Amino acid sequence: MARRTTSNPPGSSPGPRNRTPQPLPRRSRTVGDFVKAFLAFVALLVLLVGVPGALAVQIGWPLPSGAPTTEWLQQEITVDTFINVLTVVVWLAWAQFTACVLVEMKAALSGVGLPNRVPGAGPSQLLARQLVAALLLVGAAAASFTPGLSQLGQQLEGNQRPAVAAAAQQTPGGLLAQQQAQTAASAAALAEQAADAAAHAEGGGARASEDATKFYRIQPPEGRHHDSLWEVAERHLGDGRRYKEIYQLNKDRAQPDGSKLSEASLIRPGWIMEMPGDARGGELVEMPDEAPKVSPDVQRQISDYARTGGAQEQGGQGAGQEGAGRQGGGSGAQDRDTAHISLPEQRPGQGAAQGGQEHAAPAAGEGSGFGLPQALLGAPLLAAGLLGALGRRRRQALWQSALGAVGGRRGMEPPTPTGAAADAQDALLVGADPEGVRLLDRSLRGLAASLAGESRPLPTVYAAWMGGNGDLHLQLAQPAGRPPAPWQLGQDQTFWMLARADAERYEEVDTAAPYPGLVSLGSMDDSRLLLNLESVPGIVSLSGREQDRAGVFASVAAELATNGWSDRMTITLVGFGEDLTPLAPNRLRHLDDIEALVETMEAETRQRRGALGAAGHDSVLTGRTGPAQHTRWAPHLVLLAAEPSAEDAVKLAELAADASRLGIGYLVGTRSGDLPGAAWEMEITSEGKLLAPLLGLELDAQLLPVSQQRAVVELFTDADPERDDDRPATAPPFLVDISEQGRPAVYARLVGPYEIIGLDTPDGERSPLLHEALALLLLHREGVHPRVLSSALWPRGVTDDVRDALVERLRAWLGADPDGTPRLAADATGRLKLAKSVVSDLDVLRSLYHEATQGRGAGSRAVRGRLLTDALVLVRGPLLAERPEGRYGWLTHEIIDAQLPLLVADIGLALSAFHLEKDRAEKAIEALDAALGSAPGDERLWHELLRATHATGDSDRLKRRAADLVARSGARGLPPRTEALLDELLPTWRSGVAAAG
């Protein structure tokens, strides 16, 4: 990818527009720095220890020894009384200053957000902050002189500092990375390496002696800063994004401690980096000209490291073989010295690639064909959520429409999308990964249930990575012990990993969703990052151009509103997204301005703090699962696209200081990237890259551009059951000629067992695919996009040539009409459509009902009865009954499973009414019984069946019907309207049912 350049003021260093990591402080300290640190230490010692000691020795206990009385109040105020009052005031001031020191020290060591305010301690807290900052110079200087010892303590499990900057280096790809310590064994290995280097240097032949090559030695942490390749490139190459050049020069080369650089975000103090030739800066070592600048030991290390450059290619090959061995389950000794694998390689194994041509991965160029929206194609979890929510919306519209009048009602057929909406729907069908969503949801809920069974709390999860092979990696905020089976420890104590094969064995469990705030940000290589906005210790800021930020905000809002791994949540949108609320009206809330947001969040923050305290929980995680489940622990995620003012930014930072404990998350947009209280800073570029330099991330961002937002929202608004417009009743998408002259050339029976009349049976090996493809086309008379067809038949992906070959076989199998017109052709948009001579029984069923209620049957009672009777005869069972297991998975995206029972029920109700008009109760009962065979859960059919049975005058028969209906209802009981009808038709039904029971 070409580097993006920005214009900079004269004298400024080039770099990205957001706030980039500043150069690390110089390692050397002046005498003045040590004097300041020493004086700060003395001042703190005097103020924290000397003052209370002097008060205790010189003054003693200043308060009365007994309870105050009226006589005590009437005593004369003496000098001792005045001194005691002043002593109490000094004690209070000392306690306040001590609290300030503790707060500032905690904030300085942890690096989490802004220091908490101590009430009424403005000057005292400022003094404490200055003294603590000066004192930390001692620690920073000591760390620079003794990196081995200063790092050693970080390896202990007991040392779990929650620093954002430290935790930032523990996630795959560099997210939350923390520099791993060098142990005593590493020091011994370094000494042995240096001795070998000296022997090689004496023998000559080192590449460093032949030409001047520049090197850099990774520095130990300075205060809360950790060295990174981005910062090295920023200081010495002028552009942090050139870190890849440094990475390529040093990848898989042995370092002095025996480790190797395997990921650009994982570097350790003491490692040596060969630099590009144009590197500049005083910290570089140019061999051999500037060798005297470093110690002899470092000279030997650099010389020996330079010798490995010629073998870099071989080393890379060896590393690849070594990685393959690990992927296959082996482990080498070198793994023990590796801190963690930053980004697990999630690529299909050779077995998958050789498993058959028809199950190969999609071709690289396939994504650019047919003009489908690429953003939706590349967002599998977002697409799955939107598709599932859209299906639920359409089913809701169908059922609400079922309460309307029988016949001619609007809503039986959802409107067929066209234009951009049709393309968006096709992109959702192609890009969705419902299986991935299902596995993610079951895995997280299963983990929560297992931890609850062991009486263990849920760990705080910062992020999750979903690999291309289906493995799931959770990045914890801090080590939490061994995970429950089948979860395993990952590359270090802060990673829990679940293999896809283990995830597929999880069953549904009745527990609350533990991490509903996870949301996709983008992908890196074969892995997709989900950030847990709910757990971020502060604000997540997003910088970049406004139009680029809008795509990220819309994607985050849409996925949070529709994802399948949460139960309930509130998503507040400010500065954007008012048109997105139709996606999930119960979740999405739009506020007009930041002032309203601050007022709302101040009230909710107080409420949640009080609720947590009253419940005895320290965070929402302890109250979300187990016996303490409660709806109040649902997350509240704030997406603020409008940049706040300086005053509002400070208020938001204060609100977000402990938001992660309360289940509240903030994503805030900013032009500059400099936002108070921002724990994590990200930037979206015009090239669609999501950058987080301090976290070591460079993702292909997941976006939802404005044009695709509108298309998706149109799909939802068209399916809104509450929409009140003047649209006429929706006609079936395809009406057939039901006269004798309209006999089709090819007739497929889909309602019941699948049968095809008019075609020869294809070869046995190809027959299942051809039958399934034809069924998909028959259910979508408006046309099927070729990519939708391929994704339906091959959910794991298929190449273009395999798909095209199937289409040609299907075209040849269907043949042509007598006039030579192919029965399968593509329309102007490229979608595959069947000719009118290819018909299914579902088409006939819809046409008969439409003609009976809105056509000729509407004006002729005899025609209506004949058409309805013919329609009911076609119903032989559920759709595509007895279909092969493992196929037709695309039906889960369809609403035909809801449409068909409603259609059959409407036909049965219409035919029953037709017979009851002539007092033919038995005929009406016969029609209703036939309809109940395909729509047993339709309450309207049962009501009409009770009325028809009552019309026969046979009370015993009515009692048996009532008893049968009660038995069907089970423990949930009869619906209130059914009970009311029975009370009207059979007042003694309750006693009769009890006697029958």
mmCIF file of C-alpha atoms in Angstrom, residues 603-930:
data_model
loop_
_atom_site.group_PDB
_atom_site.id
_atom_site.type_symbol
_atom_site.label_atom_id
_atom_site.label_comp_id
_atom_site.label_asym_id
_atom_site.label_seq_id
_atom_site.Cartn_x
_atom_site.Cartn_y
_atom_site.Cartn_z
ATOM 1 C CA ALA A 603 -27.670 10.547 35.332
ATOM 2 C CA GLU A 604 -27.066 7.005 34.098
ATOM 3 C CA THR A 605 -23.557 6.884 35.546
ATOM 4 C CA ARG A 606 -24.906 7.847 38.983
ATOM 5 C CA GLN A 607 -27.690 5.286 38.667
ATOM 6 C CA ARG A 608 -25.343 2.474 37.702
ATOM 7 C CA ARG A 609 -22.867 3.283 40.454
ATOM 8 C CA GLY A 610 -25.659 3.196 42.988
ATOM 9 C CA ALA A 611 -27.083 -0.027 41.558
ATOM 10 C CA LEU A 612 -23.705 -1.749 41.675
ATOM 11 C CA GLY A 613 -23.152 -0.658 45.254
ATOM 12 C CA ALA A 614 -26.599 -1.762 46.347
ATOM 13 C CA ALA A 615 -26.125 -5.148 44.684
ATOM 14 C CA GLY A 616 -22.677 -5.625 46.187
ATOM 15 C CA HIS A 617 -20.860 -5.981 42.853
ATOM 16 C CA ASP A 618 -17.593 -4.382 41.842
ATOM 17 C CA SER A 619 -18.387 -4.379 38.113
ATOM 18 C CA VAL A 620 -21.086 -5.343 35.650
ATOM 19 C CA LEU A 621 -19.289 -8.604 34.881
ATOM 20 C CA THR A 622 -19.913 -9.936 38.369
ATOM 21 C CA GLY A 623 -23.585 -9.006 38.091
ATOM 22 C CA ARG A 624 -24.206 -10.111 34.515
ATOM 23 C CA THR A 625 -23.923 -13.885 34.834
ATOM 24 C CA GLY A 626 -24.635 -16.506 37.452
ATOM 25 C CA PRO A 627 -27.382 -16.186 40.074
ATOM 26 C CA ALA A 628 -27.127 -12.364 40.039
ATOM 27 C CA GLN A 629 -28.283 -11.881 36.451
ATOM 28 C CA HIS A 630 -30.260 -8.712 35.976
ATOM 29 C CA THR A 631 -31.269 -6.592 33.035
ATOM 30 C CA ARG A 632 -29.623 -3.523 34.543
ATOM 31 C CA TRP A 633 -26.257 -4.941 33.543
ATOM 32 C CA ALA A 634 -26.958 -4.547 29.831
ATOM 33 C CA PRO A 635 -24.270 -2.385 28.233
ATOM 34 C CA HIS A 636 -24.757 1.192 27.138
ATOM 35 C CA LEU A 637 -22.497 2.176 24.257
ATOM 36 C CA VAL A 638 -22.150 5.798 23.197
ATOM 37 C CA LEU A 639 -21.116 6.627 19.633
ATOM 38 C CA LEU A 640 -20.307 10.331 19.341
ATOM 39 C CA ALA A 641 -19.403 11.311 15.797
ATOM 40 C CA ALA A 642 -19.395 15.094 16.420
ATOM 41 C CA GLU A 643 -16.151 16.361 17.945
ATOM 42 C CA PRO A 644 -16.810 17.656 21.468
ATOM 43 C CA SER A 645 -15.644 21.051 22.678
ATOM 44 C CA ALA A 646 -12.754 21.221 25.144
ATOM 45 C CA GLU A 647 -15.161 21.605 28.077
ATOM 46 C CA ASP A 648 -17.409 18.764 26.943
ATOM 47 C CA ALA A 649 -14.365 16.564 26.261
ATOM 48 C CA VAL A 650 -13.251 16.982 29.874
ATOM 49 C CA LYS A 651 -16.731 16.076 31.117
ATOM 50 C CA LEU A 652 -16.782 12.975 28.938
ATOM 51 C CA ALA A 653 -13.330 11.991 30.180
ATOM 52 C CA GLU A 654 -14.560 12.241 33.767
ATOM 53 C CA LEU A 655 -17.615 10.134 32.963
ATOM 54 C CA ALA A 656 -15.497 7.531 31.176
ATOM 55 C CA ALA A 657 -12.929 7.223 33.969
ATOM 56 C CA ASP A 658 -14.640 4.144 35.433
ATOM 57 C CA ALA A 659 -17.128 3.499 32.623
ATOM 58 C CA SER A 660 -15.750 0.026 31.942
ATOM 59 C CA ARG A 661 -16.726 -1.003 35.461
ATOM 60 C CA LEU A 662 -20.252 0.236 34.844
ATOM 61 C CA GLY A 663 -20.748 -1.387 31.442
ATOM 62 C CA ILE A 664 -20.574 1.891 29.502
ATOM 63 C CA GLY A 665 -18.365 2.452 26.472
ATOM 64 C CA TYR A 666 -17.502 5.583 24.487
ATOM 65 C CA LEU A 667 -16.373 5.885 20.861
ATOM 66 C CA VAL A 668 -15.735 9.548 20.045
ATOM 67 C CA GLY A 669 -14.783 11.144 16.749
ATOM 68 C CA THR A 670 -12.158 13.863 16.527
ATOM 69 C CA ARG A 671 -10.345 15.655 13.742
ATOM 70 C CA SER A 672 -6.995 15.969 15.492
ATOM 71 C CA GLY A 673 -6.782 12.741 17.456
ATOM 72 C CA ASP A 674 -5.921 14.678 20.633
ATOM 73 C CA LEU A 675 -8.786 13.949 23.015
ATOM 74 C CA PRO A 676 -8.626 14.107 26.842
ATOM 75 C CA GLY A 677 -9.210 10.780 28.532
ATOM 76 C CA ALA A 678 -8.649 8.742 25.364
ATOM 77 C CA ALA A 679 -7.345 5.338 26.393
ATOM 78 C CA TRP A 680 -6.993 4.083 22.815
ATOM 79 C CA GLU A 681 -6.507 6.284 19.765
ATOM 80 C CA MET A 682 -7.348 5.155 16.237
ATOM 81 C CA GLU A 683 -7.278 6.819 12.831
ATOM 82 C CA ILE A 684 -9.227 5.975 9.689
ATOM 83 C CA THR A 685 -7.464 6.857 6.450
ATOM 84 C CA SER A 686 -8.951 7.688 3.072
ATOM 85 C CA GLU A 687 -7.576 4.335 1.834
ATOM 86 C CA GLY A 688 -9.799 2.455 4.289
ATOM 87 C CA LYS A 689 -7.043 1.586 6.769
ATOM 88 C CA LEU A 690 -7.729 1.702 10.490
ATOM 89 C CA LEU A 691 -4.522 2.662 12.279
ATOM 90 C CA ALA A 692 -3.680 2.576 15.969
ATOM 91 C CA PRO A 693 0.076 3.267 16.143
ATOM 92 C CA LEU A 694 0.319 3.048 19.936
ATOM 93 C CA LEU A 695 -1.481 -0.305 19.806
ATOM 94 C CA GLY A 696 0.517 -1.607 16.846
ATOM 95 C CA LEU A 697 -2.585 -2.044 14.649
ATOM 96 C CA GLU A 698 -3.076 -1.528 10.938
ATOM 97 C CA LEU A 699 -6.387 -3.060 9.887
ATOM 98 C CA ASP A 700 -8.449 -3.133 6.743
ATOM 99 C CA ALA A 701 -11.302 -1.171 8.273
ATOM 100 C CA GLN A 702 -14.865 -2.425 8.282
ATOM 101 C CA LEU A 703 -17.009 0.368 6.844
ATOM 102 C CA LEU A 704 -20.609 1.042 5.946
ATOM 103 C CA PRO A 705 -20.565 3.922 3.442
ATOM 104 C CA VAL A 706 -23.468 6.334 3.143
ATOM 105 C CA SER A 707 -24.851 4.831 -0.077
ATOM 106 C CA GLN A 708 -24.972 1.357 1.442
ATOM 107 C CA GLN A 709 -26.440 2.701 4.682
ATOM 108 C CA ARG A 710 -29.368 4.070 2.676
ATOM 109 C CA ALA A 711 -29.836 0.827 0.768
ATOM 110 C CA VAL A 712 -29.823 -1.267 3.948
ATOM 111 C CA VAL A 713 -32.196 1.091 5.735
ATOM 112 C CA GLU A 714 -34.538 0.924 2.727
ATOM 113 C CA LEU A 715 -34.734 -2.852 3.130
ATOM 114 C CA PHE A 716 -35.789 -2.417 6.753
ATOM 115 C CA THR A 717 -38.254 0.421 6.213
ATOM 116 C CA ASP A 718 -39.981 -1.467 3.382
ATOM 117 C CA ALA A 719 -40.459 -4.400 5.764
ATOM 118 C CA ASP A 720 -41.653 -2.271 8.695
ATOM 119 C CA PRO A 721 -44.927 -3.782 9.981
ATOM 120 C CA GLU A 722 -45.966 -0.400 11.412
ATOM 121 C CA ARG A 723 -45.498 1.410 8.121
ATOM 122 C CA ASP A 724 -48.700 3.104 7.052
ATOM 123 C CA ASP A 725 -48.766 3.940 3.380
ATOM 124 C CA ASP A 726 -51.023 3.711 0.380
ATOM 125 C CA ARG A 727 -49.397 0.712 -1.213
ATOM 126 C CA PRO A 728 -51.888 -1.756 -2.676
ATOM 127 C CA ALA A 729 -52.031 -5.367 -1.634
ATOM 128 C CA THR A 730 -48.855 -7.081 -2.741
ATOM 129 C CA ALA A 731 -49.423 -9.509 -5.588
ATOM 130 C CA PRO A 732 -47.414 -12.730 -5.861
ATOM 131 C CA PRO A 733 -44.059 -12.213 -7.562
ATOM 132 C CA PHE A 734 -45.059 -14.608 -10.338
ATOM 133 C CA LEU A 735 -48.571 -15.463 -11.551
ATOM 134 C CA VAL A 736 -49.052 -18.499 -13.773
ATOM 135 C CA ASP A 737 -51.716 -19.367 -16.275
ATOM 136 C CA ILE A 738 -53.960 -21.774 -14.358
ATOM 137 C CA SER A 739 -56.095 -22.651 -17.366
ATOM 138 C CA GLU A 740 -55.742 -25.834 -19.386
ATOM 139 C CA GLN A 741 -53.741 -23.918 -21.980
ATOM 140 C CA GLY A 742 -51.170 -22.906 -19.375
ATOM 141 C CA ARG A 743 -49.523 -26.269 -18.869
ATOM 142 C CA PRO A 744 -45.824 -25.685 -18.022
ATOM 143 C CA ALA A 745 -42.927 -27.404 -19.736
ATOM 144 C CA VAL A 746 -41.210 -28.079 -16.404
ATOM 145 C CA TYR A 747 -43.194 -28.537 -13.196
ATOM 146 C CA ALA A 748 -41.530 -28.811 -9.774
ATOM 147 C CA ARG A 749 -43.410 -29.880 -6.642
ATOM 148 C CA LEU A 750 -41.858 -28.049 -3.664
ATOM 149 C CA VAL A 751 -44.756 -28.128 -1.149
ATOM 150 C CA GLY A 752 -44.054 -31.546 0.274
ATOM 151 C CA PRO A 753 -41.444 -33.985 -1.090
ATOM 152 C CA TYR A 754 -39.360 -32.481 -3.913
ATOM 153 C CA GLU A 755 -40.335 -33.811 -7.356
ATOM 154 C CA ILE A 756 -39.648 -32.569 -10.885
ATOM 155 C CA ILE A 757 -41.872 -33.374 -13.855
ATOM 156 C CA GLY A 758 -40.784 -32.752 -17.415
ATOM 157 C CA LEU A 759 -37.002 -33.242 -17.065
ATOM 158 C CA ASP A 760 -34.745 -36.260 -17.161
ATOM 159 C CA THR A 761 -32.932 -37.069 -13.953
ATOM 160 C CA PRO A 762 -29.333 -35.759 -14.200
ATOM 161 C CA ASP A 763 -26.241 -37.759 -13.330
ATOM 162 C CA GLY A 764 -26.271 -38.984 -9.765
ATOM 163 C CA GLU A 765 -23.181 -37.043 -8.722
ATOM 164 C CA ARG A 766 -24.479 -33.722 -10.023
ATOM 165 C CA SER A 767 -28.154 -34.226 -9.300
ATOM 166 C CA PRO A 768 -28.267 -32.791 -5.705
ATOM 167 C CA LEU A 769 -26.590 -29.530 -6.708
ATOM 168 C CA LEU A 770 -28.762 -29.074 -9.786
ATOM 169 C CA HIS A 771 -31.956 -29.779 -7.858
ATOM 170 C CA GLU A 772 -30.954 -27.349 -5.094
ATOM 171 C CA ALA A 773 -30.035 -24.628 -7.605
ATOM 172 C CA LEU A 774 -33.382 -25.043 -9.368
ATOM 173 C CA ALA A 775 -35.270 -24.831 -6.053
ATOM 174 C CA LEU A 776 -33.479 -21.568 -5.198
ATOM 175 C CA LEU A 777 -34.373 -20.085 -8.580
ATOM 176 C CA LEU A 778 -38.003 -21.225 -8.282
ATOM 177 C CA LEU A 779 -38.346 -19.486 -4.911
ATOM 178 C CA HIS A 780 -36.904 -16.264 -6.369
ATOM 179 C CA ARG A 781 -38.700 -15.549 -9.601
ATOM 180 C CA GLU A 782 -37.289 -12.007 -9.540
ATOM 181 C CA GLY A 783 -33.847 -13.465 -10.283
ATOM 182 C CA VAL A 784 -30.845 -14.726 -8.355
ATOM 183 C CA HIS A 785 -27.458 -13.083 -8.427
ATOM 184 C CA PRO A 786 -24.727 -15.540 -9.521
ATOM 185 C CA ARG A 787 -22.761 -14.863 -6.353
ATOM 186 C CA VAL A 788 -25.858 -15.485 -4.237
ATOM 187 C CA LEU A 789 -26.298 -18.804 -6.025
ATOM 188 C CA SER A 790 -22.709 -19.858 -5.416
ATOM 189 C CA SER A 791 -22.715 -18.785 -1.758
ATOM 190 C CA ALA A 792 -25.962 -20.707 -1.193
ATOM 191 C CA LEU A 793 -24.690 -23.919 -2.763
ATOM 192 C CA TRP A 794 -21.121 -23.631 -1.416
ATOM 193 C CA PRO A 795 -21.184 -21.727 1.888
ATOM 194 C CA ARG A 796 -17.416 -22.219 2.283
ATOM 195 C CA GLY A 797 -16.744 -20.563 -1.058
ATOM 196 C CA VAL A 798 -16.111 -21.681 -4.602
ATOM 197 C CA THR A 799 -14.158 -20.443 -7.582
ATOM 198 C CA ASP A 800 -15.762 -18.644 -10.507
ATOM 199 C CA ASP A 801 -15.098 -21.456 -12.947
ATOM 200 C CA VAL A 802 -16.834 -24.049 -10.752
ATOM 201 C CA ARG A 803 -19.865 -21.812 -10.336
ATOM 202 C CA ASP A 804 -20.032 -20.986 -14.036
ATOM 203 C CA ALA A 805 -19.730 -24.674 -14.921
ATOM 204 C CA LEU A 806 -22.715 -25.476 -12.698
ATOM 205 C CA VAL A 807 -24.778 -22.696 -14.297
ATOM 206 C CA GLU A 808 -24.009 -24.089 -17.737
ATOM 207 C CA ARG A 809 -24.988 -27.610 -16.652
ATOM 208 C CA LEU A 810 -28.217 -26.234 -15.178
ATOM 209 C CA ARG A 811 -28.953 -24.318 -18.394
ATOM 210 C CA ALA A 812 -28.331 -27.433 -20.474
ATOM 211 C CA TRP A 813 -30.500 -29.569 -18.144
ATOM 212 C CA LEU A 814 -33.455 -27.159 -18.336
ATOM 213 C CA GLY A 815 -33.120 -26.839 -22.106
ATOM 214 C CA ALA A 816 -35.041 -24.369 -24.226
ATOM 215 C CA ASP A 817 -38.650 -23.622 -25.152
ATOM 216 C CA PRO A 818 -39.983 -24.618 -28.604
ATOM 217 C CA ASP A 819 -39.128 -21.156 -29.934
ATOM 218 C CA GLY A 820 -35.477 -21.658 -28.922
ATOM 219 C CA THR A 821 -35.568 -19.352 -25.873
ATOM 220 C CA PRO A 822 -33.368 -20.761 -23.058
ATOM 221 C CA ARG A 823 -35.318 -21.578 -19.924
ATOM 222 C CA LEU A 824 -32.457 -20.135 -17.846
ATOM 223 C CA ALA A 825 -31.054 -16.744 -18.835
ATOM 224 C CA ALA A 826 -29.499 -13.634 -17.261
ATOM 225 C CA ASP A 827 -31.308 -10.307 -17.173
ATOM 226 C CA ALA A 828 -29.804 -6.849 -17.649
ATOM 227 C CA THR A 829 -28.433 -6.807 -14.082
ATOM 228 C CA GLY A 830 -26.735 -10.189 -14.500
ATOM 229 C CA ARG A 831 -29.222 -12.056 -12.320
ATOM 230 C CA LEU A 832 -30.297 -15.557 -13.358
ATOM 231 C CA LYS A 833 -34.021 -15.929 -14.093
ATOM 232 C CA LEU A 834 -36.219 -18.834 -15.105
ATOM 233 C CA ALA A 835 -38.570 -18.722 -18.073
ATOM 234 C CA LYS A 836 -42.322 -18.701 -17.492
ATOM 235 C CA SER A 837 -42.492 -22.263 -18.783
ATOM 236 C CA VAL A 838 -40.706 -23.471 -15.613
ATOM 237 C CA VAL A 839 -43.269 -23.512 -12.787
ATOM 238 C CA SER A 840 -43.540 -24.825 -9.234
ATOM 239 C CA ASP A 841 -46.599 -25.901 -7.262
ATOM 240 C CA LEU A 842 -45.923 -22.958 -4.940
ATOM 241 C CA ASP A 843 -46.392 -20.624 -7.927
ATOM 242 C CA VAL A 844 -49.659 -22.358 -8.724
ATOM 243 C CA LEU A 845 -50.788 -22.244 -5.097
ATOM 244 C CA ARG A 846 -50.163 -18.501 -4.896
ATOM 245 C CA SER A 847 -51.849 -17.900 -8.247
ATOM 246 C CA LEU A 848 -54.957 -19.908 -7.291
ATOM 247 C CA TYR A 849 -55.380 -18.033 -4.014
ATOM 248 C CA HIS A 850 -54.801 -14.670 -5.688
ATOM 249 C CA GLU A 851 -57.340 -15.459 -8.432
ATOM 250 C CA ALA A 852 -59.879 -16.730 -5.874
ATOM 251 C CA THR A 853 -59.693 -13.649 -3.636
ATOM 252 C CA GLN A 854 -58.711 -10.802 -5.963
ATOM 253 C CA GLY A 855 -59.442 -12.130 -9.462
ATOM 254 C CA ARG A 856 -62.396 -13.969 -10.992
ATOM 255 C CA GLY A 857 -63.307 -15.590 -7.699
ATOM 256 C CA ALA A 858 -63.988 -12.235 -6.040
ATOM 257 C CA GLY A 859 -67.094 -11.818 -8.195
ATOM 258 C CA SER A 860 -68.190 -15.443 -8.523
ATOM 259 C CA ARG A 861 -68.879 -17.629 -5.530
ATOM 260 C CA ALA A 862 -68.704 -20.859 -7.525
ATOM 261 C CA VAL A 863 -65.358 -19.943 -9.089
ATOM 262 C CA ARG A 864 -63.975 -18.982 -5.674
ATOM 263 C CA GLY A 865 -64.937 -22.322 -4.120
ATOM 264 C CA ARG A 866 -63.433 -24.317 -6.973
ATOM 265 C CA LEU A 867 -60.157 -22.368 -6.950
ATOM 266 C CA LEU A 868 -59.768 -22.599 -3.157
ATOM 267 C CA THR A 869 -60.459 -26.340 -3.221
ATOM 268 C CA ASP A 870 -57.887 -26.864 -5.972
ATOM 269 C CA ALA A 871 -55.361 -24.829 -3.998
ATOM 270 C CA LEU A 872 -55.790 -26.826 -0.783
ATOM 271 C CA VAL A 873 -55.313 -30.099 -2.685
ATOM 272 C CA LEU A 874 -51.785 -28.964 -3.679
ATOM 273 C CA VAL A 875 -50.654 -28.835 -0.046
ATOM 274 C CA ARG A 876 -48.826 -32.114 0.626
ATOM 275 C CA GLY A 877 -46.668 -31.105 3.586
ATOM 276 C CA PRO A 878 -43.932 -28.629 4.557
ATOM 277 C CA LEU A 879 -41.690 -26.983 2.012
ATOM 278 C CA LEU A 880 -39.084 -29.315 0.483
ATOM 279 C CA ALA A 881 -39.887 -32.112 2.868
ATOM 280 C CA GLU A 882 -37.351 -34.935 3.218
ATOM 281 C CA ARG A 883 -34.537 -32.745 1.833
ATOM 282 C CA PRO A 884 -30.993 -34.103 2.313
ATOM 283 C CA GLU A 885 -29.328 -33.277 5.598
ATOM 284 C CA GLY A 886 -26.600 -30.680 5.302
ATOM 285 C CA ARG A 887 -28.044 -29.039 2.204
ATOM 286 C CA TYR A 888 -30.499 -26.175 1.657
ATOM 287 C CA GLY A 889 -28.933 -24.184 4.481
ATOM 288 C CA TRP A 890 -29.852 -20.980 2.636
ATOM 289 C CA LEU A 891 -33.472 -21.553 3.625
ATOM 290 C CA THR A 892 -32.599 -20.112 7.043
ATOM 291 C CA HIS A 893 -32.307 -16.716 5.327
ATOM 292 C CA GLU A 894 -35.719 -17.049 3.684
ATOM 293 C CA ILE A 895 -39.145 -16.207 5.064
ATOM 294 C CA ILE A 896 -40.920 -18.808 2.962
ATOM 295 C CA ASP A 897 -41.108 -21.016 6.070
ATOM 296 C CA ALA A 898 -43.374 -18.320 7.561
ATOM 297 C CA GLN A 899 -45.148 -17.421 4.314
ATOM 298 C CA LEU A 900 -46.254 -20.933 3.382
ATOM 299 C CA PRO A 901 -48.117 -21.747 6.644
ATOM 300 C CA LEU A 902 -49.823 -18.356 6.509
ATOM 301 C CA LEU A 903 -50.832 -18.907 2.896
ATOM 302 C CA VAL A 904 -52.195 -22.362 3.668
ATOM 303 C CA ALA A 905 -54.065 -21.002 6.693
ATOM 304 C CA ASP A 906 -55.570 -18.213 4.626
ATOM 305 C CA ILE A 907 -56.721 -20.735 2.026
ATOM 306 C CA GLY A 908 -58.254 -22.943 4.728
ATOM 307 C CA LEU A 909 -60.010 -20.002 6.368
ATOM 308 C CA ALA A 910 -61.367 -18.759 3.051
ATOM 309 C CA LEU A 911 -62.639 -22.209 2.081
ATOM 310 C CA SER A 912 -64.178 -22.701 5.537
ATOM 311 C CA ALA A 913 -66.030 -19.393 5.230
ATOM 312 C CA PHE A 914 -67.185 -20.455 1.768
ATOM 313 C CA HIS A 915 -68.767 -23.638 3.157
ATOM 314 C CA LEU A 916 -70.224 -22.047 6.287
ATOM 315 C CA GLU A 917 -72.112 -19.589 4.115
ATOM 316 C CA LYS A 918 -74.185 -22.600 2.982
ATOM 317 C CA ASP A 919 -74.210 -24.210 6.452
ATOM 318 C CA ARG A 920 -71.886 -26.979 5.331
ATOM 319 C CA ALA A 921 -70.100 -27.300 8.687
ATOM 320 C CA GLU A 922 -68.608 -30.715 7.936
ATOM 321 C CA LYS A 923 -67.036 -29.437 4.721
ATOM 322 C CA ALA A 924 -65.674 -26.433 6.644
ATOM 323 C CA ILE A 925 -64.180 -28.738 9.303
ATOM 324 C CA GLU A 926 -62.614 -30.861 6.587
ATOM 325 C CA ALA A 927 -60.946 -27.796 5.017
ATOM 326 C CA LEU A 928 -59.690 -26.519 8.379
ATOM 327 C CA ASP A 929 -58.260 -29.910 9.337
ATOM 328 C CA ALA A 930 -56.399 -30.052 6.022
#
